[in-house]
Tab-separated table of C-alpha atoms and ligand atoms in Angstrom:
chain	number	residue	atom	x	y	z
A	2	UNK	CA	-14.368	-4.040	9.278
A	3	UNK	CA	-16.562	-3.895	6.390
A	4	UNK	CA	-16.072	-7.114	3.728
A	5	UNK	CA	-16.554	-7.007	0.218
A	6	UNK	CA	-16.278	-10.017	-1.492
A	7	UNK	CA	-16.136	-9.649	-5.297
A	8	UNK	CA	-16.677	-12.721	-7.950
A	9	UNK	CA	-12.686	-11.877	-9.567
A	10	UNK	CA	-10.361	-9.761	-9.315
A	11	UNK	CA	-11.666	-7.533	-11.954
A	12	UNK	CA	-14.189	-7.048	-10.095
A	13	UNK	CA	-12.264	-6.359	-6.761
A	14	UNK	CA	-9.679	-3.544	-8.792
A	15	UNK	CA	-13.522	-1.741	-9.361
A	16	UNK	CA	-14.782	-1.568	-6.613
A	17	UNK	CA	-11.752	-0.469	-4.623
A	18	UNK	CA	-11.330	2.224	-7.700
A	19	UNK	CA	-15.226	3.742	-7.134
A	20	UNK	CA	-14.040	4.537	-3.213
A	21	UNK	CA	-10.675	5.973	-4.077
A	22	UNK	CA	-13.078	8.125	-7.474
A	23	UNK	CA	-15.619	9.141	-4.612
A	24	UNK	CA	-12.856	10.179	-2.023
A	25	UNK	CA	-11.763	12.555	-4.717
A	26	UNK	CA	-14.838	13.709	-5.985
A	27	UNK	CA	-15.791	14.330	-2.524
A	28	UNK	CA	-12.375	16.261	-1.586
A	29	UNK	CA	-10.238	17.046	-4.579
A	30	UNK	CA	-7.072	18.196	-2.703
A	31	UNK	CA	-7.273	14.461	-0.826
A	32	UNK	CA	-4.523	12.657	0.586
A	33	UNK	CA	-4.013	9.298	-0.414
A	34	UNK	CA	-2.193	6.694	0.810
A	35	UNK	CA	-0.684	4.285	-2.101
A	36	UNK	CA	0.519	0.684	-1.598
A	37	UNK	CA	2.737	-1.737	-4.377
A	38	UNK	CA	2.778	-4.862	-5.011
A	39	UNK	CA	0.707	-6.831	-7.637
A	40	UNK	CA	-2.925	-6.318	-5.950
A	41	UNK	CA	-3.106	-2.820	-6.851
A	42	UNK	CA	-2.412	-2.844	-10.119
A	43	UNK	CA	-5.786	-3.115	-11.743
A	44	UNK	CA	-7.448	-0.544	-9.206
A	45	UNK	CA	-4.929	1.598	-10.703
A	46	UNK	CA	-5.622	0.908	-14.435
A	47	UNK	CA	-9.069	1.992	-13.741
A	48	UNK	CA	-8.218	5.225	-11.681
A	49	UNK	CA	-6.273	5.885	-15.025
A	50	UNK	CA	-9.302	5.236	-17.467
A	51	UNK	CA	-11.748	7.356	-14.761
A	52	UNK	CA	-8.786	10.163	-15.597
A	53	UNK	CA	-8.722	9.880	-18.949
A	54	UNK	CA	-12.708	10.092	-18.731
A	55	UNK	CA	-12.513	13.397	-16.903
A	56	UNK	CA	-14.147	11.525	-14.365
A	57	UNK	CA	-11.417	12.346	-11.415
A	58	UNK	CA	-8.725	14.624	-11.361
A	59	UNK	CA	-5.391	14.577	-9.911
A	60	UNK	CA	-4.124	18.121	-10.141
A	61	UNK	CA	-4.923	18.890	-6.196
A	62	UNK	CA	-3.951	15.281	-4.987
A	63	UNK	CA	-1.175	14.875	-2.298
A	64	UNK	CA	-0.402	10.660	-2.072
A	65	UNK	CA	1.972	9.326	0.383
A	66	UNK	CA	3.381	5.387	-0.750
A	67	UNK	CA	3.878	2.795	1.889
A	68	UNK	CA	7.110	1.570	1.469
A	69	UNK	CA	10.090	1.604	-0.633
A	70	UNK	CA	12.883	-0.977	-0.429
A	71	UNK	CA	16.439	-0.211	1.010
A	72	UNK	CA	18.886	0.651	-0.265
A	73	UNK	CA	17.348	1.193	-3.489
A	74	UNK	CA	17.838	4.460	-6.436
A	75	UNK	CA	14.402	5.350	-7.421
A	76	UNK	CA	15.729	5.143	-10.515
A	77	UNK	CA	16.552	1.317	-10.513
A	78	UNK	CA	13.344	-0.542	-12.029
A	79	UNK	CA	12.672	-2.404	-9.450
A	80	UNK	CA	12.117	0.623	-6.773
A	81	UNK	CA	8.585	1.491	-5.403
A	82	UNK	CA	9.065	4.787	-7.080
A	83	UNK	CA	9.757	3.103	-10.434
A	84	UNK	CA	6.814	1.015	-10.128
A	85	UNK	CA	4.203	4.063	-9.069
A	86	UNK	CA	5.316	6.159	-11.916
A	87	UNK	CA	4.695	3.572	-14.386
A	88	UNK	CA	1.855	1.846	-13.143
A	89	UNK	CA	-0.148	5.447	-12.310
A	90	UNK	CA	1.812	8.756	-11.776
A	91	UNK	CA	2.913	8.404	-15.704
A	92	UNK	CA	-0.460	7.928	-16.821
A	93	UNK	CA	-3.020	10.720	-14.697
A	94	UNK	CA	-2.491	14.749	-14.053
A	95	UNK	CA	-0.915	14.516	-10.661
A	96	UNK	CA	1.808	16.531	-9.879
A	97	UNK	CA	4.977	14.487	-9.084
A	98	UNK	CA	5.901	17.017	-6.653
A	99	UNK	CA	3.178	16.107	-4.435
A	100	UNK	CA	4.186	12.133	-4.855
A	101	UNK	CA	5.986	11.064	-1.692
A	102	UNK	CA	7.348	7.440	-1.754
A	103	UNK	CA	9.807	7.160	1.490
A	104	UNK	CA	13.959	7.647	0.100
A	105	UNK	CA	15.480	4.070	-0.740
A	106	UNK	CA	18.827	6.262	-0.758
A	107	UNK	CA	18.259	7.986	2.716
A	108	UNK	CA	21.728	8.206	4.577
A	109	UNK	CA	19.728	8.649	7.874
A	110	UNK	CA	16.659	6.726	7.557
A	111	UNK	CA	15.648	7.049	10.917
A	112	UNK	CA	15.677	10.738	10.212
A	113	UNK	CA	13.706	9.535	7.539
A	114	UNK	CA	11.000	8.163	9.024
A	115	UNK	CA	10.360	10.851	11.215
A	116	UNK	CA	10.649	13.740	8.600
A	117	UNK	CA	7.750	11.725	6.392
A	118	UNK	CA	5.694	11.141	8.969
A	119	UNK	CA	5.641	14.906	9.694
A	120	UNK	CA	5.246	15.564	6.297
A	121	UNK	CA	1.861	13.538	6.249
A	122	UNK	CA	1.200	15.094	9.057
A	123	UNK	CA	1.745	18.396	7.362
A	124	UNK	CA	-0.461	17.692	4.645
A	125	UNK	CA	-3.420	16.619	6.617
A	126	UNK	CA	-3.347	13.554	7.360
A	127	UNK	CA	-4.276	10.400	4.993
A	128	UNK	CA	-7.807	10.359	3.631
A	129	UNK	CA	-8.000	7.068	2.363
A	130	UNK	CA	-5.263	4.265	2.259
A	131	UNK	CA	-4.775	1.560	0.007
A	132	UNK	CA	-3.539	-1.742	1.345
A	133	UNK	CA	-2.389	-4.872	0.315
A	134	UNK	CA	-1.860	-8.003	2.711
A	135	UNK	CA	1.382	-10.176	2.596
A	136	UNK	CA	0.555	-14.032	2.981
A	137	UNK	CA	2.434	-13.638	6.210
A	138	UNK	CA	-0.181	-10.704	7.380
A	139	UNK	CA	1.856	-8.046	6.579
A	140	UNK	CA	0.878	-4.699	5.641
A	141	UNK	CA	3.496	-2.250	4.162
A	142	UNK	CA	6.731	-3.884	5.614
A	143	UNK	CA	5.142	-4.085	8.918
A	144	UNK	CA	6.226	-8.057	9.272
A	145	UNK	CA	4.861	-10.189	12.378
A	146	UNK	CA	6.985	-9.603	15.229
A	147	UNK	CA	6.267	-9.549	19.017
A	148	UNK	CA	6.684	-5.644	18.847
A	149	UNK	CA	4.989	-3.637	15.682
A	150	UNK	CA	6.894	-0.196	15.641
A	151	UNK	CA	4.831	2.915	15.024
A	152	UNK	CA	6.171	5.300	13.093
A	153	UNK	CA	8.170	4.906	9.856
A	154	UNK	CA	10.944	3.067	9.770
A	155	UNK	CA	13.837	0.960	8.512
A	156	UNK	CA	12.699	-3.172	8.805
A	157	UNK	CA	14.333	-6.401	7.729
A	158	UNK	CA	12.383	-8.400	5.072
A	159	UNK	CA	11.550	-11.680	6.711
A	160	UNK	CA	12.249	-14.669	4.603
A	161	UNK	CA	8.641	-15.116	4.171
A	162	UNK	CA	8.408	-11.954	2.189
A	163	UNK	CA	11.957	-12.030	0.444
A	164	UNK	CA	10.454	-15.330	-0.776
A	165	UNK	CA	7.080	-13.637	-2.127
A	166	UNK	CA	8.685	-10.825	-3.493
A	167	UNK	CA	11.323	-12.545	-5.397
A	168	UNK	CA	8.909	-13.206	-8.199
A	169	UNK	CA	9.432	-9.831	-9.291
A	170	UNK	CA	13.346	-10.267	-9.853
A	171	UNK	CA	15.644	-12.026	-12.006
A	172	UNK	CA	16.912	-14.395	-8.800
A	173	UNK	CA	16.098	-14.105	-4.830
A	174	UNK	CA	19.411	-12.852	-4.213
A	175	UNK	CA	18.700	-9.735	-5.531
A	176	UNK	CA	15.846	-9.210	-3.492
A	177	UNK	CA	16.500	-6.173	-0.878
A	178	UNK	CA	16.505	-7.677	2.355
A	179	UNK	CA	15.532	-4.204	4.180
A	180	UNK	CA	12.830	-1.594	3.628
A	181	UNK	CA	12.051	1.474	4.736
A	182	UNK	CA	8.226	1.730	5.412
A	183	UNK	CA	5.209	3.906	7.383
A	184	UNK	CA	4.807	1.673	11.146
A	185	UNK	CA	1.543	0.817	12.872
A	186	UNK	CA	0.629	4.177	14.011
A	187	UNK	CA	0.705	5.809	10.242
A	188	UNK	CA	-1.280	3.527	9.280
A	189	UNK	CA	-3.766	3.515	11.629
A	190	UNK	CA	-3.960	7.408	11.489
A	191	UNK	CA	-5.628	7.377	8.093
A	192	UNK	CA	-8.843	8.585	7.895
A	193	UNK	CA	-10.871	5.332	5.904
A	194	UNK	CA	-7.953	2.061	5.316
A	195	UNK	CA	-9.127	-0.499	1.576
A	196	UNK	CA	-7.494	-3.433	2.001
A	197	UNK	CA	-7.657	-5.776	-1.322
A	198	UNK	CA	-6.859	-9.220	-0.956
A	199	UNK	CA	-6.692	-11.404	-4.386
A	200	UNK	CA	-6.560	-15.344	-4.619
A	201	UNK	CA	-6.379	-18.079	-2.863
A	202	UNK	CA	-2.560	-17.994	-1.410
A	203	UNK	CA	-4.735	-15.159	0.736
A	204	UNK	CA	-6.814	-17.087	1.876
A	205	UNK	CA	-5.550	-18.125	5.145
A	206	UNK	CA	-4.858	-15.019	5.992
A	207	UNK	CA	-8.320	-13.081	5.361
A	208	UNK	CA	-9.524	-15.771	7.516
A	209	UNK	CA	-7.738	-14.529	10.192
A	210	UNK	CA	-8.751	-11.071	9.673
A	211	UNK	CA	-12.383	-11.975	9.574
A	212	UNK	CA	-11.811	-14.232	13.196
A	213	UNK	CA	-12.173	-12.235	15.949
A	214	UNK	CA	-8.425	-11.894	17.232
A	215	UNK	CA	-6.123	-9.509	17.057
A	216	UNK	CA	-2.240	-10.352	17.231
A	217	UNK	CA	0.994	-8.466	16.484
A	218	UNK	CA	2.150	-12.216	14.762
A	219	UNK	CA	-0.372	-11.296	11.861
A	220	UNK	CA	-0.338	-7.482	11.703
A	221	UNK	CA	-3.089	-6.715	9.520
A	222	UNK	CA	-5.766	-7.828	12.126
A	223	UNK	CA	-4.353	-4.723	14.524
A	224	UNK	CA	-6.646	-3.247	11.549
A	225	UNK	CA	-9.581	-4.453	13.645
A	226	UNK	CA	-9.535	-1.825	16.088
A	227	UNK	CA	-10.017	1.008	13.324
A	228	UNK	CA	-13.295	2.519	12.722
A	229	UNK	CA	-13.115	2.596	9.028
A	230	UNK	CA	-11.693	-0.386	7.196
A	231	UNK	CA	-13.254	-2.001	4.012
A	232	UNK	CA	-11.825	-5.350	2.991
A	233	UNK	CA	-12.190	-6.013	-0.501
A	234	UNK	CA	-11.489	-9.505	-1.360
A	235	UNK	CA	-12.358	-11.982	-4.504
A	236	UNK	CA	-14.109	-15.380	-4.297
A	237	UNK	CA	-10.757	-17.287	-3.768
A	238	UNK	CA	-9.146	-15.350	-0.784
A	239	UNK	CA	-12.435	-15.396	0.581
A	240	UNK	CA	-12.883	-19.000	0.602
A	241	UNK	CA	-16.288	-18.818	-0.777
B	326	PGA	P1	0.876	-8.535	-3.510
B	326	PGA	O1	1.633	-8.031	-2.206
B	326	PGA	O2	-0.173	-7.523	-3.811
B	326	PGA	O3	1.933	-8.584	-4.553
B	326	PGA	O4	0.294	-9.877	-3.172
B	326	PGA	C1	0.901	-7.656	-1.115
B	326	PGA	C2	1.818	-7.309	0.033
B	326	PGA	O5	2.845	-7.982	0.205
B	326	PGA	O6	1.481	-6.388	0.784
């Protein structure tokens, strides 16, 4: 694992945009694998800007998003879907079409799981993914558990995450407690894996990803074992 370690988080939302701009200048129709959550956010405004530029261009992009809550409409505001279309799809010449975020309505989401892995599988596989890192070591929904499940899924929130995520809505008890989101193995099948990790309620956690253990109880550190993996990380979840 590669580490970056950036002065802010400015900083950090840069440097994670230049390898997502050279992935697509390198390959234009790239796959890319797109996470949520407030960590992204600023690696997104500048993908926008380097769009605006004409200094990337969307029109041959595939992406694939990690997660999306369950059961959730797209439509309701605080859906994954919502929350890529106005934080980037709105905003750059991709083609919606080719936007995948997993269905917070599914009736069968087991069929679900399989049907989107296959599609990622159709399209080539992921190029470049974009993580975040729950405090708990999470990545997408994948939450620490004896067993870590493979393929995409349906998961229960653990309270850990309920609790993190509840800064987002009006009261906790509105908070989904399920998800549906890629496993283990999807995630591990990407080509190159960023993983951002911003302040200092990370920083417990980075440190375990920059030990030398691996354990299903912190899943991000099963990112050890791929051969590609930049963490990108400011002063304070550092530790520096
Ligand atoms: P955050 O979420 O970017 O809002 O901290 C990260 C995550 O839970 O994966």
């Amino acid at each position: 694992m590669r580490v970056i370690v950036c002065e802010n988080y400015e900083q950090l939302s840069k440097e994670g945009a230049k390898l997502f701009a050279s992935q697509m200048i390198l390959k234009p129709n790239s796959v890319l694998g797109l996470a949520t959550g407030s960590t992204p956010v600023g690696l997104y405004k500048h993908l926008i800007e380097m769009n605006k530029a004409g200094e990337i261009d969307f029109s041959d992009i595939t992406s694939f998003n990690l997660d999306e809550y369950y059961p959730l409409s797209p439509e309701n505001d605080q859906s994954y879907r919502y929350f890529m279309n106005e934080n980037l799809f709105n905003f750059v010449n991709i083609d919606k079409a080719r936007t995948f975020v997993p269905n917070g309505l599914s009736e069968n989401p087991e069929e679900e799981g399989k049907n989107y892995d296959e599609l990622i599988e159709k399209a080539g596989g992921v190029d470049i993914q974009l993580l975040g890192i729950g405090q708990n070591g999470h990545i997408g929904f994948n939450e620490p558990d004896v067993n870590l499940i493979t393929g995409t899924h349906l998961t229960d929130l653990t309270e850990n995450t309920i609790q993190a995520n509840s800064r987002f809505f009006n009261s906790i008890d509105e908070v989904p407690t399920k998800a549906i989101t890629m496993g283990m193995a999807s995630i591990m099948k990407a080509k190159k894996i960023v993983l951002l990790a911003s302040g200092a309620n990370k920083k417990a956690v980075v440190s375990e990803l920059l030990n030398d253990h691996i354990t299903t109880n912190v899943p991000a550190t099963l990112l050890k074992l791929h051969p590609d993996v930049v963490l990108i990380c400011d002063k304070e979840a550092y530790g520096a």
